PDB file of C-alpha atoms in Angstrom:
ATOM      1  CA  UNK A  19       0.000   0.000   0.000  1.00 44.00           C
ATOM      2  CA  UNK A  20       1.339   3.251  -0.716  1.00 46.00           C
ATOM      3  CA  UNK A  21      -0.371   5.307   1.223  1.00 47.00           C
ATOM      4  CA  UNK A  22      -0.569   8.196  -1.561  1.00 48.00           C
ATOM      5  CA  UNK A  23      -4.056  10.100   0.070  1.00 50.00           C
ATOM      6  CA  UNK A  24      -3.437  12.616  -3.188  1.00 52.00           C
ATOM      7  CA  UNK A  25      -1.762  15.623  -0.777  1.00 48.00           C
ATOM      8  CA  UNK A  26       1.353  17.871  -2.422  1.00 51.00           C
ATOM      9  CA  UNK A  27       4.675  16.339  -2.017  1.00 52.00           C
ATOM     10  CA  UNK A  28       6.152  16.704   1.329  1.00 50.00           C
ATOM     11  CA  UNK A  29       2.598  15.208   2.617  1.00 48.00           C
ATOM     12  CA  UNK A  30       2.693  12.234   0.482  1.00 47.00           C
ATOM     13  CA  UNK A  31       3.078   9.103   2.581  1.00 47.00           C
ATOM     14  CA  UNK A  32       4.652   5.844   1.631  1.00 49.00           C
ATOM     15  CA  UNK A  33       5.093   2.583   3.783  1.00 47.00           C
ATOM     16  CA  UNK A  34       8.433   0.612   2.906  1.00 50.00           C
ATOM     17  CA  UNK A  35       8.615  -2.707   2.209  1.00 53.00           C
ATOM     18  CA  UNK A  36      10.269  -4.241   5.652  1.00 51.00           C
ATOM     19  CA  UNK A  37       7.640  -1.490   8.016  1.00 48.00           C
ATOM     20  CA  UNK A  38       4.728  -3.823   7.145  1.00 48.00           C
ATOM     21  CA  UNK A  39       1.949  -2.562  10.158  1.00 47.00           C
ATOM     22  CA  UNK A  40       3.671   0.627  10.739  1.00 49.00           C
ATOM     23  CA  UNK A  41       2.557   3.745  10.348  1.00 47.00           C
ATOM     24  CA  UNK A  42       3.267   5.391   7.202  1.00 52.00           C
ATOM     25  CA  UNK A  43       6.510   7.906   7.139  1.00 46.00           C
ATOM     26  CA  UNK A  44       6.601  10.756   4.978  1.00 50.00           C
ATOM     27  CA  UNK A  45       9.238  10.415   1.701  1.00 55.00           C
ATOM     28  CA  UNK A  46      12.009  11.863   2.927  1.00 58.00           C
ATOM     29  CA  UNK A  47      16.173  10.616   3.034  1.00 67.00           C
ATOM     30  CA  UNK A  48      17.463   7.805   5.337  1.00 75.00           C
ATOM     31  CA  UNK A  49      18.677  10.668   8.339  1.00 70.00           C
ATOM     32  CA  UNK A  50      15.305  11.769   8.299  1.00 69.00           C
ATOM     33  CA  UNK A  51      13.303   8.356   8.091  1.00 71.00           C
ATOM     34  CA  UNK A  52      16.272   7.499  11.361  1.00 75.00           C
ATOM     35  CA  UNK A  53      15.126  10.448  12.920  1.00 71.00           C
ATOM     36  CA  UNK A  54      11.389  10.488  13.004  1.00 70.00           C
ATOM     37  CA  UNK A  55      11.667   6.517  14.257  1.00 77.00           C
ATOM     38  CA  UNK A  56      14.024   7.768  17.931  1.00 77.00           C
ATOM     39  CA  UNK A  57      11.056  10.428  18.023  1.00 71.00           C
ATOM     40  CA  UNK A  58      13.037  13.568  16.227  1.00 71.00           C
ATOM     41  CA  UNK A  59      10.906  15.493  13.646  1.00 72.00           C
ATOM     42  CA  UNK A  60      12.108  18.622  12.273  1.00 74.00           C
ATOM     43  CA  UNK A  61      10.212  20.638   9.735  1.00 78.00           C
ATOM     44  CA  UNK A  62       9.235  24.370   9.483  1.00 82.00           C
ATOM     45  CA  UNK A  63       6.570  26.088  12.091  1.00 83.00           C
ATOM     46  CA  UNK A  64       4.476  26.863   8.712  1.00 83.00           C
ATOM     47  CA  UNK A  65       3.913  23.417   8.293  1.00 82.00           C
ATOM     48  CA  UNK A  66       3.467  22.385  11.109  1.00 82.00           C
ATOM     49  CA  UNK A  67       0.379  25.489  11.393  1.00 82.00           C
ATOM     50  CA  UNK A  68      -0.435  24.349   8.168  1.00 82.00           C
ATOM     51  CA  UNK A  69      -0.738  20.534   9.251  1.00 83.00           C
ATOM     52  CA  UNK A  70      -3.147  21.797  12.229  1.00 82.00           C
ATOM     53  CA  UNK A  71      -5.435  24.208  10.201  1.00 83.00           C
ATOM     54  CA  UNK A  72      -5.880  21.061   6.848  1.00 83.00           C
ATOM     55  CA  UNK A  73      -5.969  18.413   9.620  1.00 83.00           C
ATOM     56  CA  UNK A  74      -9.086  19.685  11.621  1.00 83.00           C
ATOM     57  CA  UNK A  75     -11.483  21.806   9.686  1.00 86.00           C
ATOM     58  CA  UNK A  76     -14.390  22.379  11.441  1.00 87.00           C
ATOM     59  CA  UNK A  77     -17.363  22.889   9.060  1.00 88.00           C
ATOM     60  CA  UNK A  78     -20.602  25.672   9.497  1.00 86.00           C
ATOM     61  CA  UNK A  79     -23.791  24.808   9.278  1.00 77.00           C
ATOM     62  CA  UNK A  80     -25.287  26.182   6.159  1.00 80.00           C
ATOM     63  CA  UNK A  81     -27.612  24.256   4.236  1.00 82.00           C
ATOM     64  CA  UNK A  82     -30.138  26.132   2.000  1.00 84.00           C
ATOM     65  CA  UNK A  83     -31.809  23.126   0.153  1.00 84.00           C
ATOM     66  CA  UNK A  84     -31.310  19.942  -1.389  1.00 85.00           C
ATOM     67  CA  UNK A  85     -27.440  19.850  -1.715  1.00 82.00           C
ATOM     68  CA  UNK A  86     -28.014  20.087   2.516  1.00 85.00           C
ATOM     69  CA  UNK A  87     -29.184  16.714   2.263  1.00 87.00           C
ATOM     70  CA  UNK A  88     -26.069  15.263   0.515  1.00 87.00           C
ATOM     71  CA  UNK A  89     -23.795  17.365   2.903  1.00 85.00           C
ATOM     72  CA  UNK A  90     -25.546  15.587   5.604  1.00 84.00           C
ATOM     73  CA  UNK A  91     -25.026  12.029   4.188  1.00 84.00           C
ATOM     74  CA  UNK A  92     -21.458  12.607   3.801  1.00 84.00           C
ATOM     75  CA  UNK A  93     -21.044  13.287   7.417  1.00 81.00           C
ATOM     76  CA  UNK A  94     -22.836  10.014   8.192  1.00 80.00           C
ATOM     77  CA  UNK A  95     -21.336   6.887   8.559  1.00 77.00           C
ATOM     78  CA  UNK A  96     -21.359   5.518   4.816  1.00 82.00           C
ATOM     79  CA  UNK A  97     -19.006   8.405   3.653  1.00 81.00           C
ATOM     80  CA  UNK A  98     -17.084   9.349   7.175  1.00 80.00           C
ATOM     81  CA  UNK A  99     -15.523  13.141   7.197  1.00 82.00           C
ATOM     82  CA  UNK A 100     -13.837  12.091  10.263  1.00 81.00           C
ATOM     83  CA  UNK A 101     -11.446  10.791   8.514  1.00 81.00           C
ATOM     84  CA  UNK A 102     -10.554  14.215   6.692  1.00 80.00           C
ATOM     85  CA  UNK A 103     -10.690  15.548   9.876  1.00 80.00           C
ATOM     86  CA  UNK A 104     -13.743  17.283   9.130  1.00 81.00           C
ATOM     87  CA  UNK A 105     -16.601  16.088  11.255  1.00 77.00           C
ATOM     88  CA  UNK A 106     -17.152  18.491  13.575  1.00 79.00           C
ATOM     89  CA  UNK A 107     -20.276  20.216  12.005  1.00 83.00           C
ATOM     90  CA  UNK A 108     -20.555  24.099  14.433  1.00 80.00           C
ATOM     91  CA  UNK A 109     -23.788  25.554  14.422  1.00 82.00           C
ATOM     92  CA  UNK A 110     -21.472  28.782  16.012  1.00 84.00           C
ATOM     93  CA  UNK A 111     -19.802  30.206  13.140  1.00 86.00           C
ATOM     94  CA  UNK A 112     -17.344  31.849  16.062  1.00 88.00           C
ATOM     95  CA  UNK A 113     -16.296  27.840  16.263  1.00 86.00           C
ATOM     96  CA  UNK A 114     -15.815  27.209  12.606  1.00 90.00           C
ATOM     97  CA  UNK A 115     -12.837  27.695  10.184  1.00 89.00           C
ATOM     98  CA  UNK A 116     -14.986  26.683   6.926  1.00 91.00           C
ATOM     99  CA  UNK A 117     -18.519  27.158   5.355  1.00 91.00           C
ATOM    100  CA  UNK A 118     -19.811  24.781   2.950  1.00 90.00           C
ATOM    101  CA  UNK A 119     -22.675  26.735   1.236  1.00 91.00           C
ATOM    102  CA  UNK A 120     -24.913  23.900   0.091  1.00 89.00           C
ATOM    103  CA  UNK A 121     -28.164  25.236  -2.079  1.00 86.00           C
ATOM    104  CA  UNK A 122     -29.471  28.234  -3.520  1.00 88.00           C
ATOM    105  CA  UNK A 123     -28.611  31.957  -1.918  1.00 89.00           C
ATOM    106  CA  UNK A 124     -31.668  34.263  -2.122  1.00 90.00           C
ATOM    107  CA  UNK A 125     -31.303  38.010  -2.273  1.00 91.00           C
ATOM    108  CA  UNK A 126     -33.037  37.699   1.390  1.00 92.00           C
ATOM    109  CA  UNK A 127     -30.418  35.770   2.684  1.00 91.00           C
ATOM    110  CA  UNK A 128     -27.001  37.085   1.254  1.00 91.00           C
ATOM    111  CA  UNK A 129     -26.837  39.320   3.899  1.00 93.00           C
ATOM    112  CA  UNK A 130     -27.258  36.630   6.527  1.00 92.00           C
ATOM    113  CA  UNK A 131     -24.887  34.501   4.562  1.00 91.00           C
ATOM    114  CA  UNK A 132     -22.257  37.088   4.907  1.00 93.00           C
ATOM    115  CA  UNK A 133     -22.786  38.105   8.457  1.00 93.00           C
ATOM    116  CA  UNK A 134     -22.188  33.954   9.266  1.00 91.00           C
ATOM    117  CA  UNK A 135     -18.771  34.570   7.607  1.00 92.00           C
ATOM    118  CA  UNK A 136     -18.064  37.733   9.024  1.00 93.00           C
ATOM    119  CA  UNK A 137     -18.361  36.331  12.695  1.00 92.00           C
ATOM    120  CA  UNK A 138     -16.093  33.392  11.620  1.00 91.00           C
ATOM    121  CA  UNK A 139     -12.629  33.473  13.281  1.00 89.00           C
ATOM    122  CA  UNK A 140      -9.909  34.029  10.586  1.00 88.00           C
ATOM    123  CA  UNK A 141      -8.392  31.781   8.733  1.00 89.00           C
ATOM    124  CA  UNK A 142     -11.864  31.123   6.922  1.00 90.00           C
ATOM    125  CA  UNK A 143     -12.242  28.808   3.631  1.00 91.00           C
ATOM    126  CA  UNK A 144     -15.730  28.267   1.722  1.00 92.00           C
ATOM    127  CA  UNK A 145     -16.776  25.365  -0.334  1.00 92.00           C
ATOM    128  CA  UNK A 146     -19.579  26.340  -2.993  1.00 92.00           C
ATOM    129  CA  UNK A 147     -21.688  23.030  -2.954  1.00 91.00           C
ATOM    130  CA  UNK A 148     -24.129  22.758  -6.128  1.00 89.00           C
ATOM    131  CA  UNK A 149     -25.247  24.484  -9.090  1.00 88.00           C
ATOM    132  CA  UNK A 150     -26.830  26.945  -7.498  1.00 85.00           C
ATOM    133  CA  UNK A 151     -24.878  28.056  -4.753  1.00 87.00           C
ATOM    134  CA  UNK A 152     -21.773  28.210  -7.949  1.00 87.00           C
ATOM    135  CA  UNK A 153     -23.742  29.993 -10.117  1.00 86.00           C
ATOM    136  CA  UNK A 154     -27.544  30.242  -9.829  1.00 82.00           C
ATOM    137  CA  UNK A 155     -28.418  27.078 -11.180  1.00 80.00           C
ATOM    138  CA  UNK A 156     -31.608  26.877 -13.205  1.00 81.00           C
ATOM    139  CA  UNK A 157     -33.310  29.706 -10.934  1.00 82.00           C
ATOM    140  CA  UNK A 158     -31.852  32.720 -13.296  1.00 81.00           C
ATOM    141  CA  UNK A 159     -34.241  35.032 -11.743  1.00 86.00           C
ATOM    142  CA  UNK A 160     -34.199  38.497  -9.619  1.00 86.00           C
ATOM    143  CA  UNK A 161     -34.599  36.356  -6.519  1.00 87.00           C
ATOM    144  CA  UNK A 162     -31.619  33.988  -6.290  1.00 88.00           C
ATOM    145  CA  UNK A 163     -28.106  35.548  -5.964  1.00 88.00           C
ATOM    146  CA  UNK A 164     -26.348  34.313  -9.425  1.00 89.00           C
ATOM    147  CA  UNK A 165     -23.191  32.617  -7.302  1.00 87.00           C
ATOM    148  CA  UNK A 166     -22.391  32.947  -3.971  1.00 92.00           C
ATOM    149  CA  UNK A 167     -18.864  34.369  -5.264  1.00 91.00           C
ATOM    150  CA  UNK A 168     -20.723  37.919  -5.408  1.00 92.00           C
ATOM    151  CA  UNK A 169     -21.309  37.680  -1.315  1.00 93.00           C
ATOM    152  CA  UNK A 170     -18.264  35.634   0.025  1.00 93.00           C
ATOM    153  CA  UNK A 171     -15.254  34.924  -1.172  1.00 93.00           C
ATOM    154  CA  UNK A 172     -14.875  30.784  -2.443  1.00 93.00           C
ATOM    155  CA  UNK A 173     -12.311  28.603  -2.339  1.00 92.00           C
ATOM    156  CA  UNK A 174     -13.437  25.557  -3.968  1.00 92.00           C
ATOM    157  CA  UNK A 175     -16.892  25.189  -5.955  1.00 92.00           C
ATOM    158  CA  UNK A 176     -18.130  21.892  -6.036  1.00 90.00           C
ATOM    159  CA  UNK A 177     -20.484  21.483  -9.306  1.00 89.00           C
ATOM    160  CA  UNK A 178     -23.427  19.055  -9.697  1.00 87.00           C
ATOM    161  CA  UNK A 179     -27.352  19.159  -9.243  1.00 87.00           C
ATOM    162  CA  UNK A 180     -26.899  17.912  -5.952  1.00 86.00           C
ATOM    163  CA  UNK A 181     -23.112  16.747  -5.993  1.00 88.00           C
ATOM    164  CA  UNK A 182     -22.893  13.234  -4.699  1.00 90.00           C
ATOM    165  CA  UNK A 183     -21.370  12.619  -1.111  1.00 88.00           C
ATOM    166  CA  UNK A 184     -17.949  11.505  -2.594  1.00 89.00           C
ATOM    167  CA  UNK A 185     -18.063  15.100  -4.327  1.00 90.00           C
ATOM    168  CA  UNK A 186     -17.960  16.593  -1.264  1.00 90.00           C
ATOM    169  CA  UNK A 187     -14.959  15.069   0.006  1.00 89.00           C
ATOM    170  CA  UNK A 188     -13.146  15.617  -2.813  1.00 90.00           C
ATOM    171  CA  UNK A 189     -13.951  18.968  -2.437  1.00 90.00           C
ATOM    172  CA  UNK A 190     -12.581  18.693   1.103  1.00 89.00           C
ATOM    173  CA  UNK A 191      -9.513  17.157  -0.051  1.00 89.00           C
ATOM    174  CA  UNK A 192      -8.919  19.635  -2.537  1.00 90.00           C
ATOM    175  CA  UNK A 193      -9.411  22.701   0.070  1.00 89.00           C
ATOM    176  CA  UNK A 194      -6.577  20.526   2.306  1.00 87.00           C
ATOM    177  CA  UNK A 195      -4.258  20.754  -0.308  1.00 88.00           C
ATOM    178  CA  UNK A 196      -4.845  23.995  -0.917  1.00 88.00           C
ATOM    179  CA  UNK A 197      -4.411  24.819   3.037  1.00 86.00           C
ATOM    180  CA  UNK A 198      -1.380  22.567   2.689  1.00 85.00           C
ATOM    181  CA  UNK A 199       0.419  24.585   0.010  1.00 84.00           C
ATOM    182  CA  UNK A 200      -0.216  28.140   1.724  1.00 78.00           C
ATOM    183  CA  UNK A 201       2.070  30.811   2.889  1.00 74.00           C
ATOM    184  CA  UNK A 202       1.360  32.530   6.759  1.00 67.00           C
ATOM    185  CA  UNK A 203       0.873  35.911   5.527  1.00 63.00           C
ATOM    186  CA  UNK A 204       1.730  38.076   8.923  1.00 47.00           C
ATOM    187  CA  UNK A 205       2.159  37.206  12.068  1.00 42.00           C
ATOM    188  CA  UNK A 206      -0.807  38.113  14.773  1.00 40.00           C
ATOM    189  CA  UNK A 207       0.735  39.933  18.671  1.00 39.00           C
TER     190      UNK A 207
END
């Protein structure tokens, strides 16, 4: 087994052919594979930040209509988020690093929409969920916002009329990378 869960390079795992049952190393030289076995790891504080923040997103409640539904079925047991570290659904947005907009966005509720992501403790990610949450869907009318780009700012859509469960976590895995390969911007006092 390689152990490849599709994350950027210096998160790639891979289990060598005499560790059979261990856990997986990351692909690194022999000083380093020595090291992390006596319990020595060295890599850079932005990593390691950016390990914490992919490896425990913690997902707002915001389902607006039938893509809710799917959203809810992947964190049941069939499709398990846990395991993407994700299944810790916050009805607080003040206890949330990531809204998954699932459904359509009416005019009436942009503004609630964007108060829920204003109150959201920075670092914040969104995931666009559906057809009509990415751009309208088939509702092209004066009532439904035309993509919830023009309220918040997204950082993955997730296309389909509603996307299927495994959609989702792709989606999920996709904002990890993403998380993965940023920069810390400044430093907070």
């Amino acid at each position: 087994m390689s152990g490849d869960l599709g994350l950027p390079p210096p998160f790639a795992l891979a289990t060598p052919a005499g560790d059979a049952g261990a856990l997986p190393l990351p692909r690194v030289g022999e000083r380093e594979r020595a090291a992390v076995q006596t319990g020595i790891i060295t890599t850079t504080l932005e990593k390691l930040i950016n390990w914490g923040r992919y490896s425990s997103l913690w997902p707002a409640l915001y389902g607006l209509a039938c893509c809710a539904i799917e959203m809810m079925g992947t964190g049941a047991a069939r499709y398990d988020m846990a395991r993407f570290g994700c299944e810790v659904f916050r009805a607080s947005p003040r206890q949330s690093d990531v809204m998954i907009v699932s459904g359509r966005v009416s005019q009436k509720m942009a503004p609630v929409l964007r108060q829920i992501y204003d109150q959201m403790p920075e670092p914040k990610w969104v995931i666009s969920m559906g057809a009509c949450a990415s751009s309208g869907g088939m509702f092209n009318n004066y009532a439904i916002i035309q993509g919830v780009d023009k309220v918040v700012p997204v950082d993955v859509f997730l296309p389909g009329c509603p996307p299927r469960p495994e959609a989702l976590l792709d989606a999920v895995v996709k904002l990890q990378q993403k998380i993965a390969a940023g920069h810390l911007t400044s430093w907070r006092g």
